[in-house]
mmCIF file of C-alpha atoms in Angstrom:
data_model
loop_
_atom_site.group_PDB
_atom_site.id
_atom_site.type_symbol
_atom_site.label_atom_id
_atom_site.label_comp_id
_atom_site.label_asym_id
_atom_site.label_seq_id
_atom_site.Cartn_x
_atom_site.Cartn_y
_atom_site.Cartn_z
ATOM 1 C CA UNK A 23 0.000 0.000 0.000
ATOM 2 C CA UNK A 24 2.804 2.382 -0.898
ATOM 3 C CA UNK A 25 2.056 5.940 -1.983
ATOM 4 C CA UNK A 26 3.950 8.565 -3.960
ATOM 5 C CA UNK A 27 5.374 11.575 -2.161
ATOM 6 C CA UNK A 28 2.766 13.816 -3.799
ATOM 7 C CA UNK A 29 -0.059 11.920 -2.087
ATOM 8 C CA UNK A 30 1.725 12.089 1.274
ATOM 9 C CA UNK A 31 1.909 15.863 0.905
ATOM 10 C CA UNK A 32 -1.785 16.336 0.200
ATOM 11 C CA UNK A 33 -2.435 18.050 3.533
ATOM 12 C CA UNK A 34 -0.655 19.935 6.267
ATOM 13 C CA UNK A 35 -1.078 19.055 9.939
ATOM 14 C CA UNK A 36 -3.434 22.023 10.386
ATOM 15 C CA UNK A 37 -5.613 20.863 7.510
ATOM 16 C CA UNK A 38 -5.727 17.316 8.854
ATOM 17 C CA UNK A 39 -6.852 18.553 12.285
ATOM 18 C CA UNK A 40 -9.753 20.471 10.756
ATOM 19 C CA UNK A 41 -10.798 17.569 8.523
ATOM 20 C CA UNK A 42 -10.502 15.125 11.438
ATOM 21 C CA UNK A 43 -13.417 16.989 13.037
ATOM 22 C CA UNK A 44 -15.687 16.144 10.117
ATOM 23 C CA UNK A 45 -14.325 12.581 10.014
ATOM 24 C CA UNK A 46 -15.303 12.112 13.667
ATOM 25 C CA UNK A 47 -18.844 13.335 12.917
ATOM 26 C CA UNK A 48 -19.033 11.006 9.917
ATOM 27 C CA UNK A 49 -17.981 8.044 12.076
ATOM 28 C CA UNK A 50 -21.014 8.717 14.290
ATOM 29 C CA UNK A 51 -23.245 7.935 11.289
ATOM 30 C CA UNK A 52 -24.867 11.367 11.108
ATOM 31 C CA UNK A 53 -24.852 11.707 7.294
ATOM 32 C CA UNK A 54 -28.565 10.852 7.179
ATOM 33 C CA UNK A 55 -29.510 13.976 9.168
ATOM 34 C CA UNK A 56 -26.637 16.317 8.314
ATOM 35 C CA UNK A 57 -25.055 17.480 5.079
ATOM 36 C CA UNK A 58 -21.333 16.919 5.655
ATOM 37 C CA UNK A 59 -18.514 18.553 3.655
ATOM 38 C CA UNK A 60 -17.307 16.070 1.032
ATOM 39 C CA UNK A 61 -15.859 15.812 -2.468
ATOM 40 C CA UNK A 62 -18.072 14.013 -4.996
ATOM 41 C CA UNK A 63 -16.715 12.797 -8.342
ATOM 42 C CA UNK A 64 -19.561 12.887 -10.871
ATOM 43 C CA UNK A 65 -19.964 12.722 -14.630
ATOM 44 C CA UNK A 66 -21.446 10.857 -17.560
ATOM 45 C CA UNK A 67 -20.590 7.232 -18.275
ATOM 46 C CA UNK A 68 -17.059 6.763 -19.663
ATOM 47 C CA UNK A 69 -16.058 10.316 -18.727
ATOM 48 C CA UNK A 70 -13.044 8.989 -16.824
ATOM 49 C CA UNK A 71 -14.366 9.462 -13.260
ATOM 50 C CA UNK A 72 -12.875 6.292 -11.825
ATOM 51 C CA UNK A 73 -9.491 7.084 -13.369
ATOM 52 C CA UNK A 74 -9.579 10.509 -11.733
ATOM 53 C CA UNK A 75 -10.443 8.932 -8.376
ATOM 54 C CA UNK A 76 -7.718 6.325 -8.804
ATOM 55 C CA UNK A 77 -5.086 8.950 -9.612
ATOM 56 C CA UNK A 78 -6.173 11.131 -6.665
ATOM 57 C CA UNK A 79 -6.181 8.338 -4.089
ATOM 58 C CA UNK A 80 -3.616 5.975 -5.675
ATOM 59 C CA UNK A 81 -5.969 3.054 -5.179
ATOM 60 C CA UNK A 82 -5.865 0.621 -8.144
ATOM 61 C CA UNK A 83 -9.568 0.047 -8.748
ATOM 62 C CA UNK A 84 -10.564 -2.993 -10.827
ATOM 63 C CA UNK A 85 -11.201 -2.037 -14.443
ATOM 64 C CA UNK A 86 -12.444 -5.203 -16.124
ATOM 65 C CA UNK A 87 -16.104 -5.268 -15.178
ATOM 66 C CA UNK A 88 -17.055 -1.685 -14.345
ATOM 67 C CA UNK A 89 -17.579 -2.752 -10.744
ATOM 68 C CA UNK A 90 -17.100 0.780 -9.444
ATOM 69 C CA UNK A 91 -19.801 2.219 -11.670
ATOM 70 C CA UNK A 92 -22.771 0.105 -10.557
ATOM 71 C CA UNK A 93 -23.148 1.924 -7.217
ATOM 72 C CA UNK A 94 -21.648 4.875 -5.373
ATOM 73 C CA UNK A 95 -18.194 4.156 -3.954
ATOM 74 C CA UNK A 96 -17.089 6.105 -0.877
ATOM 75 C CA UNK A 97 -13.334 6.306 -0.330
ATOM 76 C CA UNK A 98 -12.286 7.269 3.181
ATOM 77 C CA UNK A 99 -8.576 7.951 3.659
ATOM 78 C CA UNK A 100 -7.266 8.324 7.203
ATOM 79 C CA UNK A 101 -3.811 8.923 8.626
ATOM 80 C CA UNK A 102 -3.053 6.325 11.327
ATOM 81 C CA UNK A 103 0.148 4.641 12.596
ATOM 82 C CA UNK A 104 -0.508 1.335 10.779
ATOM 83 C CA UNK A 105 -1.814 0.264 7.345
ATOM 84 C CA UNK A 106 -5.263 -1.275 6.916
ATOM 85 C CA UNK A 107 -8.028 -1.508 4.293
ATOM 86 C CA UNK A 108 -11.626 -2.225 5.271
ATOM 87 C CA UNK A 109 -14.622 -2.630 2.983
ATOM 88 C CA UNK A 110 -18.209 -2.205 4.150
ATOM 89 C CA UNK A 111 -21.608 -1.773 2.538
ATOM 90 C CA UNK A 112 -23.892 1.071 3.605
ATOM 91 C CA UNK A 113 -27.395 -0.171 2.671
ATOM 92 C CA UNK A 114 -30.069 1.910 1.025
ATOM 93 C CA UNK A 115 -32.453 2.909 3.835
ATOM 94 C CA UNK A 116 -35.421 1.997 1.599
ATOM 95 C CA UNK A 117 -34.480 -1.696 1.644
ATOM 96 C CA UNK A 118 -36.371 -4.092 3.954
ATOM 97 C CA UNK A 119 -34.788 -4.203 7.420
ATOM 98 C CA UNK A 120 -33.638 -7.795 6.966
ATOM 99 C CA UNK A 121 -31.708 -6.896 3.817
ATOM 100 C CA UNK A 122 -30.221 -3.850 5.529
ATOM 101 C CA UNK A 123 -28.937 -5.984 8.397
ATOM 102 C CA UNK A 124 -27.437 -8.497 5.978
ATOM 103 C CA UNK A 125 -25.595 -5.741 4.090
ATOM 104 C CA UNK A 126 -24.418 -4.084 7.297
ATOM 105 C CA UNK A 127 -22.895 -7.380 8.382
ATOM 106 C CA UNK A 128 -20.538 -7.286 5.402
ATOM 107 C CA UNK A 129 -17.207 -6.108 6.815
ATOM 108 C CA UNK A 130 -13.986 -7.337 5.211
ATOM 109 C CA UNK A 131 -10.359 -6.339 5.734
ATOM 110 C CA UNK A 132 -7.450 -6.939 3.364
ATOM 111 C CA UNK A 133 -3.761 -6.127 3.346
ATOM 112 C CA UNK A 134 -3.166 -6.188 -0.410
ATOM 113 C CA UNK A 135 -4.942 -4.200 -3.130
ATOM 114 C CA UNK A 136 -4.851 -7.267 -5.403
ATOM 115 C CA UNK A 137 -7.669 -8.718 -3.267
ATOM 116 C CA UNK A 138 -9.875 -5.674 -3.924
ATOM 117 C CA UNK A 139 -11.632 -6.940 -7.122
ATOM 118 C CA UNK A 140 -12.825 -10.146 -5.455
ATOM 119 C CA UNK A 141 -14.166 -8.293 -2.427
ATOM 120 C CA UNK A 142 -15.942 -5.729 -4.595
ATOM 121 C CA UNK A 143 -17.577 -8.490 -6.616
ATOM 122 C CA UNK A 144 -18.650 -10.185 -3.384
ATOM 123 C CA UNK A 145 -20.227 -6.936 -2.187
ATOM 124 C CA UNK A 146 -21.918 -6.453 -5.544
ATOM 125 C CA UNK A 147 -23.483 -9.911 -5.399
ATOM 126 C CA UNK A 148 -24.692 -9.174 -1.871
ATOM 127 C CA UNK A 149 -26.419 -6.061 -3.212
ATOM 128 C CA UNK A 150 -28.225 -8.298 -5.695
ATOM 129 C CA UNK A 151 -26.323 -7.116 -8.766
ATOM 130 C CA UNK A 152 -25.201 -9.637 -11.376
ATOM 131 C CA UNK A 153 -21.745 -9.290 -12.905
ATOM 132 C CA UNK A 154 -22.425 -11.699 -15.745
ATOM 133 C CA UNK A 155 -23.734 -10.441 -19.084
ATOM 134 C CA UNK A 156 -24.808 -14.009 -19.885
ATOM 135 C CA UNK A 157 -26.759 -14.514 -16.669
ATOM 136 C CA UNK A 158 -30.298 -15.789 -17.232
ATOM 137 C CA UNK A 159 -31.483 -14.323 -13.939
ATOM 138 C CA UNK A 160 -32.989 -10.832 -14.137
ATOM 139 C CA UNK A 161 -31.201 -8.624 -11.634
ATOM 140 C CA UNK A 162 -30.949 -4.841 -11.200
ATOM 141 C CA UNK A 163 -28.189 -3.060 -13.105
ATOM 142 C CA UNK A 164 -27.560 -0.496 -10.335
ATOM 143 C CA UNK A 165 -28.029 -0.152 -6.588
ATOM 144 C CA UNK A 166 -28.558 2.742 -4.172
ATOM 145 C CA UNK A 167 -26.323 1.044 -1.615
ATOM 146 C CA UNK A 168 -22.875 2.544 -1.052
ATOM 147 C CA UNK A 169 -19.608 0.617 -1.077
ATOM 148 C CA UNK A 170 -17.386 2.139 1.616
ATOM 149 C CA UNK A 171 -13.632 1.598 1.349
ATOM 150 C CA UNK A 172 -11.671 2.865 4.346
ATOM 151 C CA UNK A 173 -7.901 2.997 3.949
ATOM 152 C CA UNK A 174 -5.620 3.867 6.853
ATOM 153 C CA UNK A 175 -1.882 4.346 7.003
ATOM 154 C CA UNK A 176 0.918 6.669 8.147
ATOM 155 C CA UNK A 177 1.244 8.333 4.711
ATOM 156 C CA UNK A 178 -2.473 8.698 3.961
ATOM 157 C CA UNK A 179 -4.177 12.113 3.968
ATOM 158 C CA UNK A 180 -7.455 12.745 5.802
ATOM 159 C CA UNK A 181 -9.843 12.852 2.897
ATOM 160 C CA UNK A 182 -13.228 11.521 1.805
ATOM 161 C CA UNK A 183 -14.186 11.167 -1.850
ATOM 162 C CA UNK A 184 -17.325 9.663 -3.369
ATOM 163 C CA UNK A 185 -17.345 8.234 -6.899
ATOM 164 C CA UNK A 186 -20.854 8.255 -8.354
ATOM 165 C CA UNK A 187 -22.406 6.028 -10.970
ATOM 166 C CA UNK A 188 -22.007 7.625 -14.408
ATOM 167 C CA UNK A 189 -25.070 9.388 -15.800
ATOM 168 C CA UNK A 190 -26.740 7.442 -18.624
ATOM 169 C CA UNK A 191 -28.427 9.359 -21.415
ATOM 170 C CA UNK A 192 -30.577 6.603 -22.914
ATOM 171 C CA UNK A 193 -31.793 3.037 -22.470
ATOM 172 C CA UNK A 194 -29.612 0.255 -23.891
ATOM 173 C CA UNK A 195 -29.501 -3.530 -23.781
ATOM 174 C CA UNK A 196 -29.401 -4.451 -20.102
ATOM 175 C CA UNK A 197 -30.190 -0.872 -18.968
ATOM 176 C CA UNK A 198 -33.862 -0.038 -18.510
ATOM 177 C CA UNK A 199 -35.642 3.289 -18.214
ATOM 178 C CA UNK A 200 -35.923 2.728 -14.445
ATOM 179 C CA UNK A 201 -32.130 2.186 -14.307
ATOM 180 C CA UNK A 202 -31.576 5.517 -16.080
ATOM 181 C CA UNK A 203 -33.871 7.246 -13.589
ATOM 182 C CA UNK A 204 -32.222 5.547 -10.599
ATOM 183 C CA UNK A 205 -28.771 6.786 -11.661
ATOM 184 C CA UNK A 206 -30.154 10.320 -12.015
ATOM 185 C CA UNK A 207 -31.699 10.032 -8.543
ATOM 186 C CA UNK A 208 -28.412 8.835 -6.994
ATOM 187 C CA UNK A 209 -26.502 11.687 -8.616
ATOM 188 C CA UNK A 210 -29.071 14.270 -7.498
ATOM 189 C CA UNK A 211 -28.975 12.974 -3.920
ATOM 190 C CA UNK A 212 -25.256 13.735 -3.652
ATOM 191 C CA UNK A 213 -24.733 16.836 -5.793
ATOM 192 C CA UNK A 214 -27.751 18.665 -4.350
ATOM 193 C CA UNK A 215 -26.360 18.557 -0.808
ATOM 194 C CA UNK A 216 -25.238 22.118 0.031
ATOM 195 C CA UNK A 217 -21.934 21.052 1.595
ATOM 196 C CA UNK A 218 -20.875 18.855 -1.331
ATOM 197 C CA UNK A 219 -18.096 20.062 -3.605
ATOM 198 C CA UNK A 220 -18.884 18.637 -7.050
ATOM 199 C CA UNK A 221 -15.957 17.477 -9.151
ATOM 200 C CA UNK A 222 -17.764 17.457 -12.505
ATOM 201 C CA UNK A 223 -15.769 15.232 -14.849
ATOM 202 C CA UNK A 224 -16.215 15.571 -18.605
ATOM 203 C CA UNK A 225 -14.406 13.792 -21.431
ATOM 204 C CA UNK A 226 -12.738 15.676 -24.271
ATOM 205 C CA UNK A 227 -13.818 12.838 -26.592
ATOM 206 C CA UNK A 228 -17.404 14.115 -26.538
ATOM 207 C CA UNK A 229 -18.858 17.577 -27.160
ATOM 208 C CA UNK A 230 -19.290 19.014 -23.670
ATOM 209 C CA UNK A 231 -22.677 20.475 -24.646
ATOM 210 C CA UNK A 232 -23.915 16.870 -24.795
ATOM 211 C CA UNK A 233 -22.613 15.805 -21.385
ATOM 212 C CA UNK A 234 -25.507 15.799 -18.949
ATOM 213 C CA UNK A 235 -23.475 16.321 -15.796
ATOM 214 C CA UNK A 236 -22.896 19.982 -16.701
ATOM 215 C CA UNK A 237 -26.637 20.567 -16.919
ATOM 216 C CA UNK A 238 -27.120 18.794 -13.584
ATOM 217 C CA UNK A 239 -24.492 20.687 -11.577
ATOM 218 C CA UNK A 240 -25.660 24.028 -12.938
ATOM 219 C CA UNK A 241 -29.194 23.106 -11.905
ATOM 220 C CA UNK A 242 -28.197 22.505 -8.251
ATOM 221 C CA UNK A 243 -25.315 25.028 -8.173
ATOM 222 C CA UNK A 244 -26.394 27.822 -10.545
ATOM 223 C CA UNK A 245 -23.657 30.235 -9.405
ATOM 224 C CA UNK A 246 -20.941 27.607 -9.733
ATOM 225 C CA UNK A 247 -19.850 28.237 -6.156
ATOM 226 C CA UNK A 248 -19.165 24.607 -5.248
ATOM 227 C CA UNK A 249 -18.328 23.016 -8.600
ATOM 228 C CA UNK A 250 -14.890 22.343 -10.039
ATOM 229 C CA UNK A 251 -14.879 21.172 -13.651
ATOM 230 C CA UNK A 252 -12.391 18.456 -14.629
ATOM 231 C CA UNK A 253 -11.549 17.722 -18.270
ATOM 232 C CA UNK A 254 -10.126 14.279 -19.062
ATOM 233 C CA UNK A 255 -8.649 12.703 -22.227
ATOM 234 C CA UNK A 256 -7.295 15.937 -23.784
ATOM 235 C CA UNK A 257 -4.667 13.816 -25.555
ATOM 236 C CA UNK A 258 -7.447 12.297 -27.681
ATOM 237 C CA UNK A 259 -8.143 15.655 -29.356
ATOM 238 C CA UNK A 260 -6.540 16.300 -32.782
ATOM 239 C CA UNK A 261 -3.793 18.885 -32.275
ATOM 240 C CA UNK A 262 -4.798 22.307 -33.595
ATOM 241 C CA UNK A 263 -8.409 21.282 -34.206
ATOM 242 C CA UNK A 264 -11.474 23.354 -33.462
ATOM 243 C CA UNK A 265 -12.517 20.888 -30.783
ATOM 244 C CA UNK A 266 -9.139 21.281 -29.053
ATOM 245 C CA UNK A 267 -9.565 25.066 -29.112
ATOM 246 C CA UNK A 268 -13.064 24.737 -27.643
ATOM 247 C CA UNK A 269 -11.805 22.628 -24.733
ATOM 248 C CA UNK A 270 -8.895 25.020 -24.146
ATOM 249 C CA UNK A 271 -11.399 27.894 -23.884
ATOM 250 C CA UNK A 272 -13.498 25.798 -21.507
ATOM 251 C CA UNK A 273 -10.416 25.097 -19.360
ATOM 252 C CA UNK A 274 -9.768 28.845 -19.205
ATOM 253 C CA UNK A 275 -13.279 29.285 -17.712
ATOM 254 C CA UNK A 276 -14.308 31.307 -20.776
ATOM 255 C CA UNK A 277 -17.405 29.308 -21.714
ATOM 256 C CA UNK A 278 -19.110 27.532 -18.812
ATOM 257 C CA UNK A 279 -18.063 29.551 -15.775
ATOM 258 C CA UNK A 280 -17.398 27.962 -12.406
ATOM 259 C CA UNK A 281 -16.123 30.064 -9.521
ATOM 260 C CA UNK A 282 -13.853 27.155 -8.589
ATOM 261 C CA UNK A 283 -12.617 26.993 -12.188
ATOM 262 C CA UNK A 284 -11.523 24.061 -14.330
ATOM 263 C CA UNK A 285 -8.732 21.498 -14.243
ATOM 264 C CA UNK A 286 -7.307 19.247 -16.966
ATOM 265 C CA UNK A 287 -5.974 15.715 -16.423
ATOM 266 C CA UNK A 288 -4.412 13.169 -18.758
ATOM 267 C CA UNK A 289 -5.462 9.703 -17.650
ATOM 268 C CA UNK A 290 -3.611 6.550 -18.606
ATOM 269 C CA UNK A 291 -4.071 5.556 -22.236
ATOM 270 C CA UNK A 292 -5.007 1.974 -23.132
ATOM 271 C CA UNK A 293 -1.331 1.250 -23.793
ATOM 272 C CA UNK A 294 -0.412 2.644 -20.360
ATOM 273 C CA UNK A 295 -2.974 0.563 -18.432
ATOM 274 C CA UNK A 296 -0.301 -1.416 -16.586
ATOM 275 C CA UNK A 297 1.964 1.540 -15.791
ATOM 276 C CA UNK A 298 2.679 2.511 -12.180
ATOM 277 C CA UNK A 299 1.346 5.697 -10.586
ATOM 278 C CA UNK A 300 4.814 7.228 -10.852
ATOM 279 C CA UNK A 301 4.951 6.402 -14.575
ATOM 280 C CA UNK A 302 1.411 7.723 -15.017
ATOM 281 C CA UNK A 303 2.361 11.030 -13.427
ATOM 282 C CA UNK A 304 5.552 11.324 -15.512
ATOM 283 C CA UNK A 305 3.593 10.713 -18.738
ATOM 284 C CA UNK A 306 1.100 13.387 -17.729
ATOM 285 C CA UNK A 307 3.875 15.901 -16.947
ATOM 286 C CA UNK A 308 5.418 15.317 -20.376
ATOM 287 C CA UNK A 309 2.081 15.841 -22.107
ATOM 288 C CA UNK A 310 1.363 19.163 -20.403
ATOM 289 C CA UNK A 311 4.871 20.393 -21.132
ATOM 290 C CA UNK A 312 4.698 19.636 -24.865
ATOM 291 C CA UNK A 313 1.056 19.731 -26.025
ATOM 292 C CA UNK A 314 -1.041 22.791 -26.843
ATOM 293 C CA UNK A 315 -2.405 22.572 -23.293
ATOM 294 C CA UNK A 316 0.966 23.877 -22.066
ATOM 295 C CA UNK A 317 -0.499 27.405 -22.322
ATOM 296 C CA UNK A 318 -2.681 26.730 -19.272
ATOM 297 C CA UNK A 319 -1.451 27.733 -15.796
ATOM 298 C CA UNK A 320 0.512 24.945 -14.079
ATOM 299 C CA UNK A 321 -1.901 25.004 -11.139
ATOM 300 C CA UNK A 322 -4.747 24.024 -13.508
ATOM 301 C CA UNK A 323 -3.246 20.886 -15.072
ATOM 302 C CA UNK A 324 -2.055 17.521 -13.779
ATOM 303 C CA UNK A 325 -2.888 15.307 -10.832
ATOM 304 C CA UNK A 326 -0.410 16.801 -8.363
ATOM 305 C CA UNK A 327 -1.769 20.306 -8.928
ATOM 306 C CA UNK A 328 -5.325 18.960 -8.561
ATOM 307 C CA UNK A 329 -4.472 17.385 -5.211
ATOM 308 C CA UNK A 330 -3.133 20.726 -4.007
ATOM 309 C CA UNK A 331 -6.250 22.547 -5.230
ATOM 310 C CA UNK A 332 -8.591 20.049 -3.598
ATOM 311 C CA UNK A 333 -6.618 20.064 -0.370
ATOM 312 C CA UNK A 334 -6.920 23.822 0.035
ATOM 313 C CA UNK A 335 -10.447 23.868 -1.351
ATOM 314 C CA UNK A 336 -11.769 21.275 1.089
ATOM 315 C CA UNK A 337 -9.860 22.810 4.005
ATOM 316 C CA UNK A 338 -11.329 26.288 3.406
ATOM 317 C CA UNK A 339 -14.760 24.778 2.723
ATOM 318 C CA UNK A 340 -14.776 22.851 6.022
ATOM 319 C CA UNK A 341 -13.481 25.834 8.022
ATOM 320 C CA UNK A 342 -16.272 27.970 6.592
ATOM 321 C CA UNK A 343 -18.940 25.331 7.221
ATOM 322 C CA UNK A 344 -17.931 24.246 10.746
ATOM 323 C CA UNK A 345 -19.860 26.993 12.596
ATOM 324 C CA UNK A 346 -23.003 26.211 10.572
ATOM 325 C CA UNK A 347 -22.419 22.504 11.084
ATOM 326 C CA UNK A 348 -22.343 23.114 14.836
ATOM 327 C CA UNK A 349 -25.710 24.891 14.607
ATOM 328 C CA UNK A 350 -27.177 21.999 12.614
ATOM 329 C CA UNK A 351 -25.853 19.518 15.186
ATOM 330 C CA UNK A 352 -27.439 21.500 18.031
ATOM 331 C CA UNK A 353 -30.773 21.583 16.169
ATOM 332 C CA UNK A 354 -30.618 17.843 15.459
ATOM 333 C CA UNK A 355 -29.832 17.163 19.126
ATOM 334 C CA UNK A 356 -32.733 19.309 20.295
ATOM 335 C CA UNK A 357 -35.062 17.517 17.865
ATOM 336 C CA UNK A 358 -33.857 14.122 19.055
ATOM 337 C CA UNK A 359 -34.452 15.069 22.702
ATOM 338 C CA UNK A 360 -38.082 16.146 22.141
ATOM 339 C CA UNK A 361 -39.595 12.640 22.552
ATOM 340 C CA UNK A 362 -37.591 12.142 25.759
ATOM 341 C CA UNK A 363 -38.814 15.422 27.241
ATOM 342 C CA UNK A 364 -42.395 14.638 26.215
ATOM 343 C CA UNK A 365 -42.211 11.192 27.808
ATOM 344 C CA UNK A 366 -40.855 12.644 31.053
ATOM 345 C CA UNK A 367 -43.607 15.262 31.175
ATOM 346 C CA UNK A 368 -46.298 12.629 30.598
ATOM 347 C CA UNK A 369 -44.769 10.430 33.295
ATOM 348 C CA UNK A 370 -44.748 13.257 35.831
ATOM 349 C CA UNK A 371 -48.372 14.111 35.090
ATOM 350 C CA UNK A 372 -49.596 10.533 35.474
ATOM 351 C CA UNK A 373 -47.419 9.974 38.552
#
């Protein structure tokens, strides 16, 4: 579970202390009644979301069967003295109680990332999702359950990221209209939360006007105050083409404006699928030094610059939200204590 030096440097001690506060609240299971500060990776199918998440966290997600895209995947990174990796399932609260208990009982720990695909498939089967395209049994294509992967270690930052199921624009073989609507509902649930920072990922291989995630984030964040746009696959654009110019203008925040701006990443190509994270980062550095995207500011391109942006962004976001979060906690506590006070009053009257 080694990391590169750039991941180790994601946060300062001060930033970790602030984010630890939110982590402690999250561990109490209060997400259902409070909107907690978090980073959510969202986008259309095949936009490169999982590759962005993988590069940010340096967790080698399985690629073969799109396991990460059938449900939301929550990645919790914590800095602790020893290494550990634990996988849990957070059940959809609309499931029958028996199913919820069965899913909650799933709790597996591993010491090697090579075991991750098998565990994820096991969790997927538990959710009732089939991984076989030839299966004769009709099963749902997507689930509202959340796969939670908690990774601890002395070089890990304190960070929580959520990778959402990719938005689907139309029905296809194996994907029904209800599946399309479910994915939209899952995305809305996360991106509409006021303390969520949306990392809206779009692919340069498709006209961005046709990528539904941009419509969605502007619907829930019309001023662009909590959205950072991320452009992937710029290396797939023909050099000097009109489409390359359009994406360069987008990256400069000259078309669709976000107050948090835009960032450009070069994910691994098909030929680079087996390269290490260090090799991936070196290939990306070379691209942004030689391609037409070299005109962009260094702080707006590459994975290391994105980590720095997100680190500061989340830190400032949490600092700003903590006082309001305290107020929400006090209100939730007062609401929870109402039945107790009412019961005591009734008891005293009847006594």
